[in-house]
Coordinates of C-alpha atoms and ligand atoms in Angstrom, one line a residue:
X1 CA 7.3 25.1 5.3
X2 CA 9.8 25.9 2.4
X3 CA 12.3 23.3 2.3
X4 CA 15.3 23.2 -0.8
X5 CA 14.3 21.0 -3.8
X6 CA 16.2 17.9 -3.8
X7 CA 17.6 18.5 -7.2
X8 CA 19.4 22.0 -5.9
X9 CA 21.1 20.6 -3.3
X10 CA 24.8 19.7 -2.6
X11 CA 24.1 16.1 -1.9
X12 CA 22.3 15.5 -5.2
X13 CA 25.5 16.8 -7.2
X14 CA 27.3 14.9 -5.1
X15 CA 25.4 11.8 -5.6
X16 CA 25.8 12.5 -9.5
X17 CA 29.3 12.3 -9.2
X18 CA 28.8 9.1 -7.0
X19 CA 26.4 7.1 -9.3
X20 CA 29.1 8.1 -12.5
X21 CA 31.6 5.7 -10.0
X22 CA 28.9 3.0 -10.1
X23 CA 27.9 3.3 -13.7
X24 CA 31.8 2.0 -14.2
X25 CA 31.0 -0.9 -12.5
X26 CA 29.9 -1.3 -8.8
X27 CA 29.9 -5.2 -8.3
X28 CA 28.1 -6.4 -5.4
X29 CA 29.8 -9.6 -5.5
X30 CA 33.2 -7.2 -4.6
X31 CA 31.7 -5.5 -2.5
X32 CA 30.7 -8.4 0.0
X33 CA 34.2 -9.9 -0.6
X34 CA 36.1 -6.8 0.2
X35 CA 33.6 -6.0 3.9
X36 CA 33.1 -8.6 6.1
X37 CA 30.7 -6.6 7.7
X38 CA 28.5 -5.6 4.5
X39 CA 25.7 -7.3 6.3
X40 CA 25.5 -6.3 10.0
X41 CA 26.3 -2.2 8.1
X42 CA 23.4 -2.7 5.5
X43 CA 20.7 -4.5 7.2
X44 CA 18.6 -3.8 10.6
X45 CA 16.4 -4.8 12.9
X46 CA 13.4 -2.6 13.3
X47 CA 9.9 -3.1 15.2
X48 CA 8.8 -6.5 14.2
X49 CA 10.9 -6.1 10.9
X50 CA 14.4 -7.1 10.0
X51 CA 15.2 -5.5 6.5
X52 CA 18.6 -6.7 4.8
X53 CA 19.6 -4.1 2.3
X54 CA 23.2 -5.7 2.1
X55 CA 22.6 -6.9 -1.6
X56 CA 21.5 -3.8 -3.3
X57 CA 23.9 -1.2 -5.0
X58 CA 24.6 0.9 -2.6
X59 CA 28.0 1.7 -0.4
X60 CA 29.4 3.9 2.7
X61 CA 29.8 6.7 0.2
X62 CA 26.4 6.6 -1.4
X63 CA 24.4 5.9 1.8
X64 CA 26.2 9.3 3.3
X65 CA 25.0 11.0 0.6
X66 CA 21.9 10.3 0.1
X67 CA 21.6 10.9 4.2
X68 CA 23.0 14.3 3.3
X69 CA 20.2 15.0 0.7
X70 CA 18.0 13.7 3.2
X71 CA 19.3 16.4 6.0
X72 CA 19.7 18.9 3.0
X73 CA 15.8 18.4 1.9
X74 CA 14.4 19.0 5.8
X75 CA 13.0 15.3 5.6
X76 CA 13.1 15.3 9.5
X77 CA 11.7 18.7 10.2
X78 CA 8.9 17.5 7.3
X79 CA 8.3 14.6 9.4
X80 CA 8.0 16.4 12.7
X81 CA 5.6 18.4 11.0
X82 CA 3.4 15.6 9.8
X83 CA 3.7 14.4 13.7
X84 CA 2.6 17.7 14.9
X85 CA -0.5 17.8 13.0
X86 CA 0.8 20.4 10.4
X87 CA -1.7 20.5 7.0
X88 CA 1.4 18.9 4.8
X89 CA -1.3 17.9 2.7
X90 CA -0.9 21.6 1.0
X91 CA -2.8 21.2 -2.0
X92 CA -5.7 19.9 -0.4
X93 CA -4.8 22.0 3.1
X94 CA -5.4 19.1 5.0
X95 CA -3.0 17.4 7.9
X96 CA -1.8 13.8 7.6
X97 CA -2.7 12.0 10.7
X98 CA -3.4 8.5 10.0
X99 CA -0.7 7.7 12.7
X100 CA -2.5 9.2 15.0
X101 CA -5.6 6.1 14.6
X102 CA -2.7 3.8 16.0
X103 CA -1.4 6.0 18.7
X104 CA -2.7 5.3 22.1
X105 CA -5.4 7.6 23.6
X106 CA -4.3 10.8 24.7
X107 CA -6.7 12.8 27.0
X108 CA -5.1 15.8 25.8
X109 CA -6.1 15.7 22.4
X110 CA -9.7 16.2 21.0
X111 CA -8.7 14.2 17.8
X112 CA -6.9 10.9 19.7
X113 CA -10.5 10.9 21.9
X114 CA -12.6 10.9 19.0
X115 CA -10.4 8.3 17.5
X116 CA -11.0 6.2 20.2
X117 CA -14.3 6.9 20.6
X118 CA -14.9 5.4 17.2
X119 CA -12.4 3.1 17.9
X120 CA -14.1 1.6 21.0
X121 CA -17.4 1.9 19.4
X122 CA -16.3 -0.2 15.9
X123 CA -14.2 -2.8 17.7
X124 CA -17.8 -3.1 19.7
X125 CA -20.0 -3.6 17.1
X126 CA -17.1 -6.1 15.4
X127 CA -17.3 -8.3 18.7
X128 CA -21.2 -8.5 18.2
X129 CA -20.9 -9.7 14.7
X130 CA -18.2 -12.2 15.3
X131 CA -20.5 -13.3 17.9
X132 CA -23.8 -13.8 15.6
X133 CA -23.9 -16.7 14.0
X134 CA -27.2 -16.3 11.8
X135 CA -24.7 -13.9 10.1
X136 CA -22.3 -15.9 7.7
X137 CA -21.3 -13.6 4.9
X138 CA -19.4 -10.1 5.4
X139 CA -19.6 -8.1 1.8
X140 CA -17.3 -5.0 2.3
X141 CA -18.5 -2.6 -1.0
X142 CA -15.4 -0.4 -1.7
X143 CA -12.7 0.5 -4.1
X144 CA -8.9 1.8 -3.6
X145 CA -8.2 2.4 -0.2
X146 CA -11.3 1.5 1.0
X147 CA -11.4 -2.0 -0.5
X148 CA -7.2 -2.4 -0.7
X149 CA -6.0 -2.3 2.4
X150 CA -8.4 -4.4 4.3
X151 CA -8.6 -7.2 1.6
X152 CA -5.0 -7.4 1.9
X153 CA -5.0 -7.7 6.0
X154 CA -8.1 -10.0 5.8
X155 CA -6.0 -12.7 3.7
X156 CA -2.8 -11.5 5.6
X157 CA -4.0 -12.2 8.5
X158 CA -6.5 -15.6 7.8
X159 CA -4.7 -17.5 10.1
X160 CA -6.0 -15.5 12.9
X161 CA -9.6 -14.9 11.6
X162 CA -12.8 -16.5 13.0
X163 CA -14.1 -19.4 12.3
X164 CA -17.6 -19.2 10.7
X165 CA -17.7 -16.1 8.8
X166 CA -16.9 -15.4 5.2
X167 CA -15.9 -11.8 4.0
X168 CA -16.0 -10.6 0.3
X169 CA -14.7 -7.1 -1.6
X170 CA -16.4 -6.2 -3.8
X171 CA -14.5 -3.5 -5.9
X172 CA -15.6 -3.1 -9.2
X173 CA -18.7 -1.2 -11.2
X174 CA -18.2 -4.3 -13.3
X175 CA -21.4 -6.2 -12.5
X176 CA -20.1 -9.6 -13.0
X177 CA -18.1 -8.9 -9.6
X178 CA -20.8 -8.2 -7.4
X179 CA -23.3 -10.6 -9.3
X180 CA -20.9 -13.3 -8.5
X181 CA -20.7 -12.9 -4.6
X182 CA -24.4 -12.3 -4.5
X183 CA -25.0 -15.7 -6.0
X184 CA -23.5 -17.2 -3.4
X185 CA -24.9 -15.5 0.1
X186 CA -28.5 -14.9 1.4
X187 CA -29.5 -11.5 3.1
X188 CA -30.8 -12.9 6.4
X189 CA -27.2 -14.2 7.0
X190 CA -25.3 -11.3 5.3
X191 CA -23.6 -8.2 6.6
X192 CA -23.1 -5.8 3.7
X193 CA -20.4 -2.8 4.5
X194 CA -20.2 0.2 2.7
X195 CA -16.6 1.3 2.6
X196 CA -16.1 5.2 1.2
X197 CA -14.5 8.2 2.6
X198 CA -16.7 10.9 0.6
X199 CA -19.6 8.2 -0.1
X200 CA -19.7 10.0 -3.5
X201 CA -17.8 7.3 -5.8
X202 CA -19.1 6.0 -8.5
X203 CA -18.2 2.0 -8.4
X204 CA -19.2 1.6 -5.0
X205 CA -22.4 3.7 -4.8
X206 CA -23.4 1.8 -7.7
X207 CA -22.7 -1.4 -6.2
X208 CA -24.4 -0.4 -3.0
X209 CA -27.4 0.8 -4.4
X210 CA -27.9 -2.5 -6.4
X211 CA -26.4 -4.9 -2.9
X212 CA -29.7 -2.7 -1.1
X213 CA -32.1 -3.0 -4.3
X214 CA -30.9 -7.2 -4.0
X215 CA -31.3 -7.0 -0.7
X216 CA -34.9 -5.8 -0.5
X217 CA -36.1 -8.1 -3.6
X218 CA -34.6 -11.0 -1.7
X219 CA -37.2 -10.2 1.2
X220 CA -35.2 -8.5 3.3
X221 CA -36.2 -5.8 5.2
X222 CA -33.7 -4.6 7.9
X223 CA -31.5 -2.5 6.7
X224 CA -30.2 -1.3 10.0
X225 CA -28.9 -4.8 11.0
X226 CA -27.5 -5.7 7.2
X227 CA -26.1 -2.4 6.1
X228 CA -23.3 -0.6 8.0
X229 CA -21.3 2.2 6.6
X230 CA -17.9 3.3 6.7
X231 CA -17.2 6.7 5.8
X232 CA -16.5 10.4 6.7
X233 CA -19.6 11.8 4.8
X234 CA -21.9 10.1 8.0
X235 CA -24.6 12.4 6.5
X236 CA -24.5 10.8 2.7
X237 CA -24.8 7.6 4.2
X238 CA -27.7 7.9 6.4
X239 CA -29.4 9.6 3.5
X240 CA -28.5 6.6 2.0
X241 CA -31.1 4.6 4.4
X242 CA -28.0 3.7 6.2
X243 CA -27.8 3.7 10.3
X244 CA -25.3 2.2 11.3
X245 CA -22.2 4.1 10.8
X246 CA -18.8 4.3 11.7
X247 CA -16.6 7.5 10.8
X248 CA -13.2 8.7 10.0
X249 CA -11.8 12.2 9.5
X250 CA -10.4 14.0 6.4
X251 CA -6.8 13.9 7.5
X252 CA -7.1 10.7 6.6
X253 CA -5.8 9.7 3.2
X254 CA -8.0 6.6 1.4
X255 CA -4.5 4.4 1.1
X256 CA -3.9 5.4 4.3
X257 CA -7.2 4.1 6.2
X258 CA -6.9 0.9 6.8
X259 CA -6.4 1.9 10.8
X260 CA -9.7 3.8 10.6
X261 CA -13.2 2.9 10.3
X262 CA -12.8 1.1 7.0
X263 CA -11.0 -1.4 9.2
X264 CA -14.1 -3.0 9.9
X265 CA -14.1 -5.8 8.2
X266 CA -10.1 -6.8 9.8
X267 CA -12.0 -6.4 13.0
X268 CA -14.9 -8.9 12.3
X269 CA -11.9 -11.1 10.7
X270 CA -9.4 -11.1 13.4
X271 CA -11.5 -9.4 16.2
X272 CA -11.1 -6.7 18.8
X273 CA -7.9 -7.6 20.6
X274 CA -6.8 -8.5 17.3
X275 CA -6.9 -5.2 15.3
X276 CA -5.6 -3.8 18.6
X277 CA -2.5 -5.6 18.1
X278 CA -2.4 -4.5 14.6
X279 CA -2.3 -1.1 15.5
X280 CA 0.3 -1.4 18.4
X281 CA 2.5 -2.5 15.5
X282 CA 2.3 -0.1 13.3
X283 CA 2.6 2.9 16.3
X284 CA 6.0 1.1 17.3
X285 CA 6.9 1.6 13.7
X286 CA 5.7 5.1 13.8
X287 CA 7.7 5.6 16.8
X288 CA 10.8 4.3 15.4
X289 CA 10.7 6.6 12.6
X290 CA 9.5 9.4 14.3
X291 CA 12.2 9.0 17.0
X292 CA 15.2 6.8 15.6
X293 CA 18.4 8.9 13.7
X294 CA 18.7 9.1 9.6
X295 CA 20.8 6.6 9.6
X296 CA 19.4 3.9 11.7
X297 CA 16.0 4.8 10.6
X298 CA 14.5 2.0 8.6
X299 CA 11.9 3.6 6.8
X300 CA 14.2 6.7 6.0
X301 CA 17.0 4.2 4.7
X302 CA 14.3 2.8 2.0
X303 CA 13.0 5.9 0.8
X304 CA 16.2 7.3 0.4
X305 CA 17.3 3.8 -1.3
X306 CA 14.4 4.5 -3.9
X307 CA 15.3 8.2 -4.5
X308 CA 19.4 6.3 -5.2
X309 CA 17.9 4.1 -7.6
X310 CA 14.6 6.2 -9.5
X311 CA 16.9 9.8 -9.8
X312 CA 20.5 8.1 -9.8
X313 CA 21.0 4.9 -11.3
X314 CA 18.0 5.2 -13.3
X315 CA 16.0 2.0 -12.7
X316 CA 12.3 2.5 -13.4
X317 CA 10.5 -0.2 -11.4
X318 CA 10.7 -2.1 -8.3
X319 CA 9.0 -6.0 -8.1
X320 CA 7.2 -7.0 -5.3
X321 CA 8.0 -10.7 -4.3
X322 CA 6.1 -11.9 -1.0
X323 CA 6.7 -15.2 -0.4
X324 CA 4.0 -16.0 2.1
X325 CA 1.0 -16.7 0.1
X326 CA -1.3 -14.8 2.4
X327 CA 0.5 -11.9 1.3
X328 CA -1.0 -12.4 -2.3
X329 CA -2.8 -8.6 -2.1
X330 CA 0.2 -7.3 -1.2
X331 CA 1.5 -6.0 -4.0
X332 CA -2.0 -4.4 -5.1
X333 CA -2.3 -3.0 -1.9
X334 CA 1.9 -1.4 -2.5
X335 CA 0.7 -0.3 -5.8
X336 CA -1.7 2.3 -5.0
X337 CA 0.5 2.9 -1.1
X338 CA 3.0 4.0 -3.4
X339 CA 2.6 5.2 -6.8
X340 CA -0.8 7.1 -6.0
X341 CA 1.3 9.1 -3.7
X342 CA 4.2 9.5 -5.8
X343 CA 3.1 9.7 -9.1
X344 CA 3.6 13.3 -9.4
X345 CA 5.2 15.2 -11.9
X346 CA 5.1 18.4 -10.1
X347 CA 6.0 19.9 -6.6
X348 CA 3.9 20.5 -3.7
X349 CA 4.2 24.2 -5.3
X350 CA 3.1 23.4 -8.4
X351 CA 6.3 23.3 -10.1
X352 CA 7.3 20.7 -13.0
X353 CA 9.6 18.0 -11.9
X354 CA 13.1 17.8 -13.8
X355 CA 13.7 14.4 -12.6
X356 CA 11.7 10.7 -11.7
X357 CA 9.2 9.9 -9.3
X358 CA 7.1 6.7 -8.6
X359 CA 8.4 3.9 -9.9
X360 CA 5.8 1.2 -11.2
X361 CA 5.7 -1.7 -8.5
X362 CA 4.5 -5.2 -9.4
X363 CA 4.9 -8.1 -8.3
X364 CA 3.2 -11.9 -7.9
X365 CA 3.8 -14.2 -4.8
X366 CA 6.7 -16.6 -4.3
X367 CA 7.2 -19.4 -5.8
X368 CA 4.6 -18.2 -8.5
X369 CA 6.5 -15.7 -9.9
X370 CA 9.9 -17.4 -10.4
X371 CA 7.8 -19.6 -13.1
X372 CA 6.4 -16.5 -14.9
X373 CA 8.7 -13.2 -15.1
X374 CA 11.9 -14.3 -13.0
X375 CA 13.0 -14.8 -16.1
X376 CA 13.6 -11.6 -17.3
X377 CA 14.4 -10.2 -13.5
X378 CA 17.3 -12.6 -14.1
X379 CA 18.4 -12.0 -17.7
X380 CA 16.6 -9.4 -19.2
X381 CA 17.9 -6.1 -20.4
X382 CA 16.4 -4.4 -17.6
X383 CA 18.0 -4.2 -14.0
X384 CA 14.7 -4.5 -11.9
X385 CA 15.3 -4.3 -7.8
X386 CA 13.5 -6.8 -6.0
X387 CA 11.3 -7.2 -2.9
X388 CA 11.3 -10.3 -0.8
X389 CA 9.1 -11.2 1.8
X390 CA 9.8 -13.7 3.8
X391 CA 8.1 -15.2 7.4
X392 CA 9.7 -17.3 9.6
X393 CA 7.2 -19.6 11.2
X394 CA 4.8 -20.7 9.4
X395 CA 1.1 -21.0 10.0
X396 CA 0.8 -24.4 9.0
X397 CA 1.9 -27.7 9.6
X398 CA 2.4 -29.5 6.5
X399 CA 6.1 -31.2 6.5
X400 CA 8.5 -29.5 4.0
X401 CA 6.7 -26.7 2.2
X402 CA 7.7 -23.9 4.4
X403 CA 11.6 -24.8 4.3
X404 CA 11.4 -24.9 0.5
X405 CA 9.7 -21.2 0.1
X406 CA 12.0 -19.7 2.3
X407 CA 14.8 -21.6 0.4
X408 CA 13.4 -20.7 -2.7
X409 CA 13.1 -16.9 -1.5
X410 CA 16.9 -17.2 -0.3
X411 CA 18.0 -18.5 -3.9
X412 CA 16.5 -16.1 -5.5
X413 CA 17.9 -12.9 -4.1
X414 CA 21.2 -14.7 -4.4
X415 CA 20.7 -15.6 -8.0
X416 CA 19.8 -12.3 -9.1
X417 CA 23.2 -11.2 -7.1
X418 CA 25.9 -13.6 -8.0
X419 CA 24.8 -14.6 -11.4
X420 CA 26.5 -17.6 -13.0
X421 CA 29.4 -17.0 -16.0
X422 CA 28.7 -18.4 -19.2
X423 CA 30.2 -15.7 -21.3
X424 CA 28.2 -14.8 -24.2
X425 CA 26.3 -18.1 -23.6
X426 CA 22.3 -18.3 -23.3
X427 CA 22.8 -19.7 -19.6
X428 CA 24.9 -16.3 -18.2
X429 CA 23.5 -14.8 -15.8
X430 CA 25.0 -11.3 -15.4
X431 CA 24.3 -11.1 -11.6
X432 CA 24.6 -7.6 -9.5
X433 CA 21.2 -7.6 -9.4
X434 CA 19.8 -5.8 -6.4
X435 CA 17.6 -7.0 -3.7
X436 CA 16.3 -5.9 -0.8
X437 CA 15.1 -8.9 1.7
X438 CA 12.2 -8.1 4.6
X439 CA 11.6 -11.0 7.5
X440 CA 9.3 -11.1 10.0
X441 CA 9.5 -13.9 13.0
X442 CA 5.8 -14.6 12.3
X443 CA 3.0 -13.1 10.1
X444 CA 0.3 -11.6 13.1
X445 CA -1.2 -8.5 13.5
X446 CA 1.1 -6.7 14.8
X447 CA 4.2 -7.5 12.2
X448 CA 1.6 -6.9 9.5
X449 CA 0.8 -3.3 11.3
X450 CA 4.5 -2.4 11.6
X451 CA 5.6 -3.9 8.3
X452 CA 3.0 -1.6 6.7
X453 CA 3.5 1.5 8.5
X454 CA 7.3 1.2 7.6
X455 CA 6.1 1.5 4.3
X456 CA 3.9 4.5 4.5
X457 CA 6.8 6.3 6.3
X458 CA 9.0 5.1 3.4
X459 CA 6.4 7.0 1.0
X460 CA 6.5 9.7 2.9
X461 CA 10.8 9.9 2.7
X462 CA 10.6 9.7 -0.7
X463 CA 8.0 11.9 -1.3
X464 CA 9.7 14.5 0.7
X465 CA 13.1 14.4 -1.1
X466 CA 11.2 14.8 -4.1
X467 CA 9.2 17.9 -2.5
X468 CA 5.8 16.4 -4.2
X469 CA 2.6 16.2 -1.9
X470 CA 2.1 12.8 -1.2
X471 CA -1.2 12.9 0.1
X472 CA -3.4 13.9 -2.6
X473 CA -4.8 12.1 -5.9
X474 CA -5.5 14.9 -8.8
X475 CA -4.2 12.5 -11.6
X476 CA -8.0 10.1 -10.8
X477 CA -10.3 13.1 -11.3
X478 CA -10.6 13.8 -14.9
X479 CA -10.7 10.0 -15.8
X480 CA -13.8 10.4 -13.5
X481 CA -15.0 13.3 -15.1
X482 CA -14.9 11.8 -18.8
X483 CA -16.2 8.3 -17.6
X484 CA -19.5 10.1 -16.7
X485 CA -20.0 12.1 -19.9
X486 CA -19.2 8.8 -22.0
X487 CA -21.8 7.0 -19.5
X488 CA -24.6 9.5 -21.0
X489 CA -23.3 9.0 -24.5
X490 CA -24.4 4.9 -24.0
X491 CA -27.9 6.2 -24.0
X492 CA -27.9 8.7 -26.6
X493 CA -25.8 7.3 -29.3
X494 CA -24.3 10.4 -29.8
X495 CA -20.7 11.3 -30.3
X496 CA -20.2 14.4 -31.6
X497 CA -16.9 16.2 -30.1
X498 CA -15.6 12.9 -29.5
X499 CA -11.9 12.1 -31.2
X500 CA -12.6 9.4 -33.8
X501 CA -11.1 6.4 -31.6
X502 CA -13.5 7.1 -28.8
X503 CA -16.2 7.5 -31.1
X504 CA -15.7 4.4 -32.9
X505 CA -15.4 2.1 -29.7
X506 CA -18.6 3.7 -28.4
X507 CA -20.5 2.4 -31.3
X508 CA -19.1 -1.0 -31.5
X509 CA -19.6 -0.7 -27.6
X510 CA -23.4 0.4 -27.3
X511 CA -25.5 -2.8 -26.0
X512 CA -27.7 -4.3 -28.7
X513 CA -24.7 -3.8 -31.5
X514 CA -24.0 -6.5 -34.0
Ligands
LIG601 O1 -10.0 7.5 -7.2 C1 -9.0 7.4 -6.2 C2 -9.6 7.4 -4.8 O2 -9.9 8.7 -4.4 C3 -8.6 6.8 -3.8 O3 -7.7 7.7 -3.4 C4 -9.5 6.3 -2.8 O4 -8.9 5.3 -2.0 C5 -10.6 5.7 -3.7 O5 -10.7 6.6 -4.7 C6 -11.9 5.4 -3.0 O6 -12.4 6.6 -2.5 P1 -13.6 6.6 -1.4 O7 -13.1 5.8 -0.2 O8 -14.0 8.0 -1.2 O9 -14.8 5.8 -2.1

């Protein structure tokens, strides 16, 4: 599909022009003062999500726009092609259809039945774990998507997970990780999974080859009951010595596979009905923003509000503040959503990009990071959006906590707005600081499934404008590449053809070095 590039279009000169206005001095604090209706205009209610975009910088005029560029850029007929099954994913030729794991069954479609085939079949097995108590310990072995995602929804989601039953990510080729957790579990009472689309990468086939080699020094010998894998190289794994096996399909992006297979361990955490819910909240997500218009279209509003502030008023990074503290992973987990599908500097065709992409997201949970960097969200030279997340009910009972988070959460976003004069004093705060605030009535499976799915879709807006391909990952591979010819260089010493930094850290590096 060719569609215009963003930067060619009438809405992006028109947006210039626009964002010259606010570089004179948009003041939010106005802006609320001159509309009484600033908040019902900038903030909605979507599936399970209420977003209030009222306090960042943007107005009637620039929200137009950037719809324009949206319309302009073919975002919709992009999207209906992602929908249809189309392989968007150009550079890899593969279509993106991790919606499809979270639509319901369609009898019509060989992909929805093998879906929930697997489906049916790992919700199954998940029923049968959380029903055996000899096993205690759940070790998911991944990295990236495969170890993100359902870390994140495990602690999410803790309020809802089984009593019993421990689970553990292990992520990292850094021994001292999986050393740790296998200090603390025995292998009669521990299910390890092996979470990896291609089953080739190197952290976690090193750290399942040594969970296996503990596994069978520790005296254990059924591999078939301890070992599960998660994966859509079925073959690697059962050459492995792996039987158990649940599979996905290659239109499925790691970051985006949390629905699939690698799901697992959510499953065995919040069981069947559970994960079913999860899913039935992110499809009404992925119904609103398949169906709902530009401009009452939560996900499309976001993206474009990112493409406003990377290309237009020039901001650079975007802080993630949940305030929730099961929502630690959270920002981890919007890190790689995010900026390993939009940190591109070229075009789906190849083309350099004359303008931004990702921004960097980071972020700490709430009240935690107001006594760390809030500092310099508040005064620093640096405008830095902000993300709150904030629940309603809480899932525990202790008197007073909840009320002073959420107050907390509320004081923030209006600091960083409305400042406080103290002109040319230490203690003025400038204010106009943007903020975007999400709410959910309760954190459960299914406002965690359609809060994360309006993110995806927001990617995916944002991505489109910028006419990059979201969905693959070249930027990992020759990091990849290097690590293994460095690995063989710890043996031999040698570094010839090495720059002289490289070299010398090697040395200093090599085990047995003074
Ligand atoms: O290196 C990046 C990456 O390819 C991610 O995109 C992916 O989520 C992660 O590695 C893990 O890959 P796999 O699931 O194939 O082990």
């Amino acid at each position: 599909m060719t569609r215009p590039r963003c930067d060619r279009t009438a809405a992006w000169a028109q947006l210039q022009g626009i964002s010259a206005q606010y570089a004179q001095g948009f003041e939010l604090r106005a802006a609320f003062a001159q509309d009484a209706q600033r908040f019902a205009a900038f903030s909605q209610q979507a599936p399970h999500v209420f977003a209030d975009l009222s306090k960042n910088l943007i107005d009637a005029a620039s929200e137009q726009a950037l719809l324009a560029l949206a319309r302009e850029t073919r975002v919709e007929a992009y999207r209906d092609a992602m929908f249809a099954g189309e392989r968007i994913n150009n550079t890899e030729n593969r279509a993106v259809k991790h919606w499809l794991l979270r639509a319901p069954r369609n009898a019509a479609d060989p992909d929805s039945l093998a879906v929930h085939e697997t489906l049916d079949a790992m919700l199954a097995f998940a029923e049968r774990v959380r029903a055996d108590t000899a096993i205690t310990d759940i070790v998911n072995i991944g990295i990236g998507g495969s170890d993100l995602g359902p870390q994140m929804a495990v602690a999410a989601l803790d309020a809802f997970s089984v009593p019993g039953k421990r689970c553990h990510f292990v992520s990292n080729i850094d021994g001292h990780e999986l050393a740790a957790v296998l200090r603390g579990v025995r292998p009669e009472s521990t299910l390890f999974l092996i979470a990896s689309k291609t089953f080739t990468t190197l952290e976690t086939m090193t750290n399942a080859r040594s969970a296996r080699q503990w596994f069978e020094q520790q005296g254990g010998r059924d591999i078939a009951r301890h070992f599960a894998a998660l994966t859509t190289n079925v073959e690697a794994a059962r050459a492995f010595g792996i039987t158990t096996t649940f599979g996905f399909w290659d239109w499925v992006g790691g970051r985006y596979s949390l629905w699939s297979a690698i799901g697992l361990p959510i499953a065995i955490a919040i069981g069947a009905e559970g994960f079913r819910e999860l899913l039935a909240g992110a499809h009404a997500m992925d119904e609103h923003f398949r169906t709902a218009p530009l401009a009452a279209n939560l996900p499309v509003r976001l993206g474009l509000l990112d493409v406003w502030y990377r290309n237009f008023l020039g901001f650079t990074s975007r802080s993630i503040a949940p305030y929730h503290s099961a929502l630690r992973r959270l920002p981890a987990y919007l890190q790689q959503l995010e900026m390993e599908s939009n940190g591109k500097s070229v075009d789906a065709q190849g083309q350099p990009l004359p303008f931004g992409s990702s921004p960097v997201l980071w972020g700490e949970p709430g009240t935690n990071g107001q006594h760390a960097y809030f500092q310099m969200l508040h005064q620093g030279t640096d405008r830095v959006p902000v993300e709150f997340f904030a629940v309603r009910d809480p899932a525990q009972a202790l008197p007073g906590h909840h009320e002073l988070l959420l107050a907390n959460a509320l004081a923030q976003a209006q600091a960083l707005m409305q400042g406080k004069a103290d002109p040319g004093g230490r203690r003025n705060f400038a204010g106009n600081r943007p903020s975007t605030f999400f709410l959910l009535d309760a954190l459960r499976p299914a406002s965690l499934g359609a809060l994360l799915a309006m993110y995806e879709h927001r990617v995916f807006t944002s991505g489109a404008v910028w006419g990059i391909d979201s969905f693959d990952q070249w930027g990992v591979e020759l990091g990849k590449v290097l690590a293994s010819e460095i690995a063989k260089r710890f043996d031999s010493g040698d570094v010839a053809g090495l720059d002289a930094s490289t070299a010398g850290l090697l040395q200093r590096l090599r085990p047995g070095r003074a």
